[in-house]
Short mmCIF file of C-alpha atoms in Angstrom, two decimals:
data_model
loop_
_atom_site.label_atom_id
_atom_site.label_comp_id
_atom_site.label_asym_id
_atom_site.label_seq_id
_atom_site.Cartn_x
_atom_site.Cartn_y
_atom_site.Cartn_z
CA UNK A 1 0.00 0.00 0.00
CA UNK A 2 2.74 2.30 0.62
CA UNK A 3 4.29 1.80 -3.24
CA UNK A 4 0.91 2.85 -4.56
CA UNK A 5 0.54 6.34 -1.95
CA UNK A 6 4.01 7.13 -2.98
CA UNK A 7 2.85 6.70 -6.82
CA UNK A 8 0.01 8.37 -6.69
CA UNK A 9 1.22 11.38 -4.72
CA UNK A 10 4.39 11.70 -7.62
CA UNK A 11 1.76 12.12 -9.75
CA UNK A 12 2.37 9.33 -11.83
CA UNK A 13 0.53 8.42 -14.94
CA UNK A 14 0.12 4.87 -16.95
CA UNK A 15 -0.33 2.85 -13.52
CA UNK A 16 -3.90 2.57 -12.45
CA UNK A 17 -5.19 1.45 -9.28
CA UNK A 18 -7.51 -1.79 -9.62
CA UNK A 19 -10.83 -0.31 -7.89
CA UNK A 20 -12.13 -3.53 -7.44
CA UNK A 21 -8.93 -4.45 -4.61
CA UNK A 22 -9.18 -1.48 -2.67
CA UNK A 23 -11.37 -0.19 0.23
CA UNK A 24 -13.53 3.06 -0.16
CA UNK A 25 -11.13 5.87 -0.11
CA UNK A 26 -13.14 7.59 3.08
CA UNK A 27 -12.30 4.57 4.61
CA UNK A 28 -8.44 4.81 3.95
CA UNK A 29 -8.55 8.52 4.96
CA UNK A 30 -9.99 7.51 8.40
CA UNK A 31 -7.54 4.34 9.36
CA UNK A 32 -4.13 6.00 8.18
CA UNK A 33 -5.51 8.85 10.46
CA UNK A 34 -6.10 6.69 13.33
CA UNK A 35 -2.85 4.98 13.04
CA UNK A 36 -1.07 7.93 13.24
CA UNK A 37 -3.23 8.95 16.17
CA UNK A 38 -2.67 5.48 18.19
CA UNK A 39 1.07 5.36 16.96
CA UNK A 40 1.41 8.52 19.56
CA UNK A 41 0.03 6.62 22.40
CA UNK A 42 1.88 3.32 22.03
CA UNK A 43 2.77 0.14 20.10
CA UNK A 44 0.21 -1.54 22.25
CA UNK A 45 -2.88 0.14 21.32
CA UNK A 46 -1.93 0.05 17.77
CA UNK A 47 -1.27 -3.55 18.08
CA UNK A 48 -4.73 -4.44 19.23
CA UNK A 49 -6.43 -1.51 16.76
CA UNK A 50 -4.35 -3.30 13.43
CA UNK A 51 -5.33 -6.83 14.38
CA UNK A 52 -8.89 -5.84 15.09
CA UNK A 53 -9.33 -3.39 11.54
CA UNK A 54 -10.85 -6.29 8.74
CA UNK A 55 -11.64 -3.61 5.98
CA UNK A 56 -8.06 -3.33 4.50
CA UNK A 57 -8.22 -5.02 1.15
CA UNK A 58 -3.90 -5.19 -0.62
CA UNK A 59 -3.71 -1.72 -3.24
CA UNK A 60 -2.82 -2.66 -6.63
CA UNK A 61 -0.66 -0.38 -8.89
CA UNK A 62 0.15 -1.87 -12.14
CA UNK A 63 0.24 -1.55 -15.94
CA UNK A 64 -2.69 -3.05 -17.24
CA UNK A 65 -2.07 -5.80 -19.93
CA UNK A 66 -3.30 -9.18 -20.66
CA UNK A 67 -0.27 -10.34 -18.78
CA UNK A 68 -1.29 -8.62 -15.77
CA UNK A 69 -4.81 -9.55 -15.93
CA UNK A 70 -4.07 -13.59 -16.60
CA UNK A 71 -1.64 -13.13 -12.91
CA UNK A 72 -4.36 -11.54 -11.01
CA UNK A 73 -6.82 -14.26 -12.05
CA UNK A 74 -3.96 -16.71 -10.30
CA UNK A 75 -3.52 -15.06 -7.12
CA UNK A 76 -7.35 -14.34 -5.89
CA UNK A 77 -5.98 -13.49 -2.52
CA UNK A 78 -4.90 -9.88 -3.69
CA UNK A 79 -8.76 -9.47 -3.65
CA UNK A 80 -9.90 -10.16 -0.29
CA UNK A 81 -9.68 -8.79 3.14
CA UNK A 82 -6.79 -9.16 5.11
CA UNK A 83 -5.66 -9.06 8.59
CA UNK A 84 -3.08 -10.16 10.48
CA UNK A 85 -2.51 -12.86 12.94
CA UNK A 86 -2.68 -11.46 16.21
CA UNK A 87 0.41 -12.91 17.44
CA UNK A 88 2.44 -11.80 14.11
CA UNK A 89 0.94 -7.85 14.27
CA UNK A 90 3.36 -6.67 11.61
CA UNK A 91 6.51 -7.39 9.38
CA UNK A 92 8.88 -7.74 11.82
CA UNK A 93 7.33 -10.42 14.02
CA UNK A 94 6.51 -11.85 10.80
CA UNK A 95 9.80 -12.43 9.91
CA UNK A 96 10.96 -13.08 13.86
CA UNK A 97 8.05 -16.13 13.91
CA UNK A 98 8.98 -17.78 10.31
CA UNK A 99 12.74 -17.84 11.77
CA UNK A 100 11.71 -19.90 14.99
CA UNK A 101 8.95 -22.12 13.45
CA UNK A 102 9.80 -22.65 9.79
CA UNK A 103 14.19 -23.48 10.89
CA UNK A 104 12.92 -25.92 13.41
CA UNK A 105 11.51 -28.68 10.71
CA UNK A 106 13.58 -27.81 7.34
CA UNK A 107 17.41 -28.53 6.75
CA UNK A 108 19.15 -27.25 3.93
CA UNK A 109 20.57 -30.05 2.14
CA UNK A 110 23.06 -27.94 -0.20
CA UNK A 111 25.78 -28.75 -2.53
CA UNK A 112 28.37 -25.54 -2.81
CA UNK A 113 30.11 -24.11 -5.56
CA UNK A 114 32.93 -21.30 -5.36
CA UNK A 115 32.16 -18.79 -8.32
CA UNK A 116 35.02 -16.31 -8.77
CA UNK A 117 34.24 -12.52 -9.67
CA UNK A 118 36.76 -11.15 -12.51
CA UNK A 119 37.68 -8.60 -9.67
CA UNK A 120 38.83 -10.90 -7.88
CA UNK A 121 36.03 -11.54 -5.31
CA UNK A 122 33.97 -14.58 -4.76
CA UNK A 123 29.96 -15.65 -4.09
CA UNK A 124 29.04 -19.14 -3.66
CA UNK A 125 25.68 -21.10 -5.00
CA UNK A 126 23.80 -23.68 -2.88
CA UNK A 127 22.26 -25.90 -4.93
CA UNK A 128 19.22 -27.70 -3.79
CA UNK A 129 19.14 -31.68 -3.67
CA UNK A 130 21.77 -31.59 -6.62
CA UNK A 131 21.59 -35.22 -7.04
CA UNK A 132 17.79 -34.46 -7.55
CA UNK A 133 18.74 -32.11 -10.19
CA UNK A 134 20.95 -33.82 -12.28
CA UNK A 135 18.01 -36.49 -13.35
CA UNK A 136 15.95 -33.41 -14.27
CA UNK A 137 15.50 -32.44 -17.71
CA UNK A 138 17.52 -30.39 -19.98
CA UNK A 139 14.60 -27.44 -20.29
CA UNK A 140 13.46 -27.25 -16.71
CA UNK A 141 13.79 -23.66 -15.23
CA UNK A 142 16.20 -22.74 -12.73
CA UNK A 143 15.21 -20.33 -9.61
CA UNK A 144 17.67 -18.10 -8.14
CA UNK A 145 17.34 -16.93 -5.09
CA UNK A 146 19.23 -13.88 -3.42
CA UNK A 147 18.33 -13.54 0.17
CA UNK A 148 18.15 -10.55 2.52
CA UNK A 149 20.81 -8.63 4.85
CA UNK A 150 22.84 -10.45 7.43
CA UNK A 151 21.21 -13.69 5.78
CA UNK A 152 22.63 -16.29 3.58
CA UNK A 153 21.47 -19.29 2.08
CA UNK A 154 19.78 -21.16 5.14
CA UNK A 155 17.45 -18.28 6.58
CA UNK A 156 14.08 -20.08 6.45
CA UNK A 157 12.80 -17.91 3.40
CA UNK A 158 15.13 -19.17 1.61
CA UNK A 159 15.21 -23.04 2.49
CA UNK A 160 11.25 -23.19 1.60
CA UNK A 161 11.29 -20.99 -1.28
CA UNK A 162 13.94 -24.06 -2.72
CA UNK A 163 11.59 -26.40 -1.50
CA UNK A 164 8.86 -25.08 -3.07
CA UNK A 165 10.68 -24.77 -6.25
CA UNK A 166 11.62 -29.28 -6.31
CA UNK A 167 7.72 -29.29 -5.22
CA UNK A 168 7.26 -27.64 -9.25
CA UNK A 169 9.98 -29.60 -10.35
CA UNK A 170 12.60 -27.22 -11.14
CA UNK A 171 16.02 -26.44 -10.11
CA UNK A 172 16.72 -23.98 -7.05
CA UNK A 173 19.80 -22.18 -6.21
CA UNK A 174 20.65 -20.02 -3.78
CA UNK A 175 23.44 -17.08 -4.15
CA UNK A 176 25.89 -16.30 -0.89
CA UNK A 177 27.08 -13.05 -1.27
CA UNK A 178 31.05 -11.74 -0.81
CA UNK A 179 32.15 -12.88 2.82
CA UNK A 180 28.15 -14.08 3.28
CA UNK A 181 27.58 -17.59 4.74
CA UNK A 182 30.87 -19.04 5.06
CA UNK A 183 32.01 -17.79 1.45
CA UNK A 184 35.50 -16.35 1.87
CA UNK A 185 36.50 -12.71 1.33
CA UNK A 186 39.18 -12.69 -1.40
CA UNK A 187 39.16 -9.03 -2.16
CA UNK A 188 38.70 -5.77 -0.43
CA UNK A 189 35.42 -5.01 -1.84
CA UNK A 190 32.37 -7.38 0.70
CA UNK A 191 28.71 -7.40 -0.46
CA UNK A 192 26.71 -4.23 -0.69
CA UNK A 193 23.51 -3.35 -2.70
CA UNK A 194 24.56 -1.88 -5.50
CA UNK A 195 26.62 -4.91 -6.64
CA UNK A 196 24.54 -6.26 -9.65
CA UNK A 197 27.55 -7.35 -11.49
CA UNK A 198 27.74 -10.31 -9.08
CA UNK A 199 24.17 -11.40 -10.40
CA UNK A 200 24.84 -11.56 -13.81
CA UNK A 201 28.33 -13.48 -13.23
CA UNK A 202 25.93 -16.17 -11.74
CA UNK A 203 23.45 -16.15 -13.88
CA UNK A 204 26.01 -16.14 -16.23
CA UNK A 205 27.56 -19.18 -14.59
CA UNK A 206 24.07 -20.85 -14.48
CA UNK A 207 23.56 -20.57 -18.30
CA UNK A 208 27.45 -21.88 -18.93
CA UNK A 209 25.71 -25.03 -17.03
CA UNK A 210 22.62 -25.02 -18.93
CA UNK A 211 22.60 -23.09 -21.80
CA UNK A 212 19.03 -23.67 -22.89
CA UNK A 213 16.91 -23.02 -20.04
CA UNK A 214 14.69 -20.55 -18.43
CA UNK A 215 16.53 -18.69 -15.18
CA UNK A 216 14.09 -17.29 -12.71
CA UNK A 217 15.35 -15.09 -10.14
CA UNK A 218 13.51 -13.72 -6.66
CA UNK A 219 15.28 -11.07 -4.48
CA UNK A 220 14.63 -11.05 -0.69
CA UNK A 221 14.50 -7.29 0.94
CA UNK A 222 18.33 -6.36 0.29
CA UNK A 223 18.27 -9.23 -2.68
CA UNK A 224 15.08 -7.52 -3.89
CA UNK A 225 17.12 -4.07 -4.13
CA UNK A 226 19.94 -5.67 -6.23
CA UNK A 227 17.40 -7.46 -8.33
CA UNK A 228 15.62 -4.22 -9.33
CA UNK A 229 18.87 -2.64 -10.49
CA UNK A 230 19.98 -6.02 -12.15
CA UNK A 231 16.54 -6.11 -13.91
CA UNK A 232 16.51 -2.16 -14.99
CA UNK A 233 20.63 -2.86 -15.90
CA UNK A 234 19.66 -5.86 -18.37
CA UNK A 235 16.87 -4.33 -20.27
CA UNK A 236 18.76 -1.33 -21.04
CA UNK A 237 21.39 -3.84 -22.69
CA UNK A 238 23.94 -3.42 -19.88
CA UNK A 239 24.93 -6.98 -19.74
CA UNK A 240 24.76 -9.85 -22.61
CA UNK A 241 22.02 -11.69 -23.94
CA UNK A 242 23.19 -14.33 -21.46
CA UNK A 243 22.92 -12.42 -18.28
CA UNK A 244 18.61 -11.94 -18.81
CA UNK A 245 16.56 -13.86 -17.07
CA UNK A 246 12.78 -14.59 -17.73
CA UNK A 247 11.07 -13.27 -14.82
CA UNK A 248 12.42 -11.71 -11.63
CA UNK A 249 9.99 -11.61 -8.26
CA UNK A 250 11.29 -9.08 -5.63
CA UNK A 251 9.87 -9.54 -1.96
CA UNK A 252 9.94 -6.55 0.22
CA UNK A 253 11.78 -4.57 -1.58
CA UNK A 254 11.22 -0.94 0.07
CA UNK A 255 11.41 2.09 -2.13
CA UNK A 256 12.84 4.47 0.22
CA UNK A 257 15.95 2.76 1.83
CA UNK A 258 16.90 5.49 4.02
CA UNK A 259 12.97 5.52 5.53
CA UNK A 260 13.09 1.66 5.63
CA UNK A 261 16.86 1.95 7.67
CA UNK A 262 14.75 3.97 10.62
CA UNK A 263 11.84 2.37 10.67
CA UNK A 264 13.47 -1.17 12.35
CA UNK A 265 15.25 1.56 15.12
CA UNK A 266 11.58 2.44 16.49
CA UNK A 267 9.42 0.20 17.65
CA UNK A 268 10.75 -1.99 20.13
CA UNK A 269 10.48 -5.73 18.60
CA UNK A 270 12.15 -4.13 15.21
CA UNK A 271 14.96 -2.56 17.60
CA UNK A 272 15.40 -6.11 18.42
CA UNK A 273 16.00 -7.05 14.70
CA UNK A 274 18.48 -4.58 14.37
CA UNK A 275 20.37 -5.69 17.13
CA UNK A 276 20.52 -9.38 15.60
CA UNK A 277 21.30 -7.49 12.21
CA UNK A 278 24.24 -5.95 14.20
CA UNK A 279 25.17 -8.75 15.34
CA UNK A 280 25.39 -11.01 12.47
CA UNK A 281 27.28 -8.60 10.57
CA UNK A 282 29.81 -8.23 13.57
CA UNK A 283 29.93 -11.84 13.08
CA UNK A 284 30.27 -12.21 9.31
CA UNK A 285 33.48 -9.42 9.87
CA UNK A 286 35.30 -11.08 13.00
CA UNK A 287 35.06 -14.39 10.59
CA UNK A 288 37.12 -12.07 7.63
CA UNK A 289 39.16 -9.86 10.25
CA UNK A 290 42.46 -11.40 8.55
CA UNK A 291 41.33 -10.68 5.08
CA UNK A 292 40.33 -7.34 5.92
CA UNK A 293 43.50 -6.60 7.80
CA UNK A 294 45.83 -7.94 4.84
CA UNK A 295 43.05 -5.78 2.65
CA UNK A 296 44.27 -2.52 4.53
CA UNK A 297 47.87 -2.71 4.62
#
């Protein structure tokens, strides 16, 4: 809902809101005023006012084609009402809950390769049940997935979105970034957002593999940011014909990084988050302190 307010008041043209998904605009005016109201008097109250509120219906903003319209006829739950869980009262517990429940009854059963960067640094891919793989087909699709901050290839998101992907039959990967998930640090350049160039060099790797079949990708919150610039990079002919992939998914992916950065420093369960973001990056450094020292003179 935010993505189509911040639309909407740019101005923007050529993306109309599907009427049919959204509740009555007096209604919107009234419940973004009374969360503001109840976000000055505590999380609490707002907790119990969000769980309670059943009118909310997801706001659309999209292009409309016949490509659009065949994906909203698959995914009818765009079109109904939605509340949250009371125990899960926004994205953060979300995310908090699927890390305690999901871990506790999926392993990642992985097979690693080392994919070096022609400047000199290195990402790894976890491939799903490769032994599964290699009796697949020669055309079945291959998902990539890029997962968030401080996360690498066995956060849960990322172990069931693999597993979904051998429930449809295809072949899942999942792409470590520099000095992420036990990869080593070989240069003095680690992971950050803007480094799309490490996508293509494994999608690139992936078509090397199989040269004749469809790559997917989805992009988790940070891996949703690189995906968008990867996307926007490849269809204005940045990379090769090899580096394009047929579809790309992005999962929270904010569009105001700075705004998203000091939201999780507010309330007091996203302060928590940060704090485990802190310290798995502390983590991820201590692990590379020697590289990093050799890195600086």
């Amino acid at each position: 809902m935010r993505m189509a307010r911040f639309l909407q008041s740019q101005g923007q043209e050529g993306a109309p809101i599907d009427t049919g998904a959204v509740a009555a605009p007096a209604n919107r005016g009234w419940y973004r005023y009374l969360q503001n109201l109840l976000s000055l008097t505590g999380g609490h109250v707002r907790v119990a006012f969000t769980w309670t509120l059943r009118l909310a219906k997801p706001c659309l903003c999209y292009k409309e084609d016949s490509v659009m319209a065949d994906l909203l006829k698959l995914c009818p739950v765009l079109h109904q009402d939605y509340a949250p869980p009371f125990v899960s009262f926004n994205g953060g517990m979300h995310m908090v809950l699927s890390v305690v429940f999901r871990r506790a009854y999926v392993t990642s059963k992985y097979t690693r390769q080392l994919v070096t960067m022609p400047d000199g640094g290195t990402i790894s891919l976890d491939w799903w049940h490769a032994l599964h793989q290699a009796n697949l087909g020669a055309k079945t699709p291959v998902l990539l997935c890029l997962h968030a901050f401080a996360g690498d290839s066995n956060e849960s998101y990322m172990l069931f979105m693999c597993k979904e992907a051998k429930k449809m039959g295809w072949r899942s990967v999942a792409m470590n970034y520099r000095g992420c998930g036990n990869t080593p640090l070989t240069n003095s350049k680690p992971m950050h957002i803007g480094l799309s160039a490490d996508v293509y060099e494994a999608v690139h790797h992936i078509r090397q593999l199989f040269p004749d079949i469809p790559v997917f990708v989805v992009g988790f919150s940070i891996g949703a940011y690189t995906m968008t610039k990867y996307v926007g990079e490849a269809d204005s002919d940045i990379w090769p014909e090899d580096g394009k992939v047929q579809g790309a998914v992005l999962i929270g992916s904010g569009y105001d990084y700075s705004a998203e950065i000091a939201k999780i420093s507010r309330p007091a369960t996203l302060r928590l988050l940060n704090f485990h973001f802190i310290n798995c990056t502390w983590s991820d450094y201590c692990s590379h302190l020697i590289c990093i020292c050799a890195c600086c003179g």
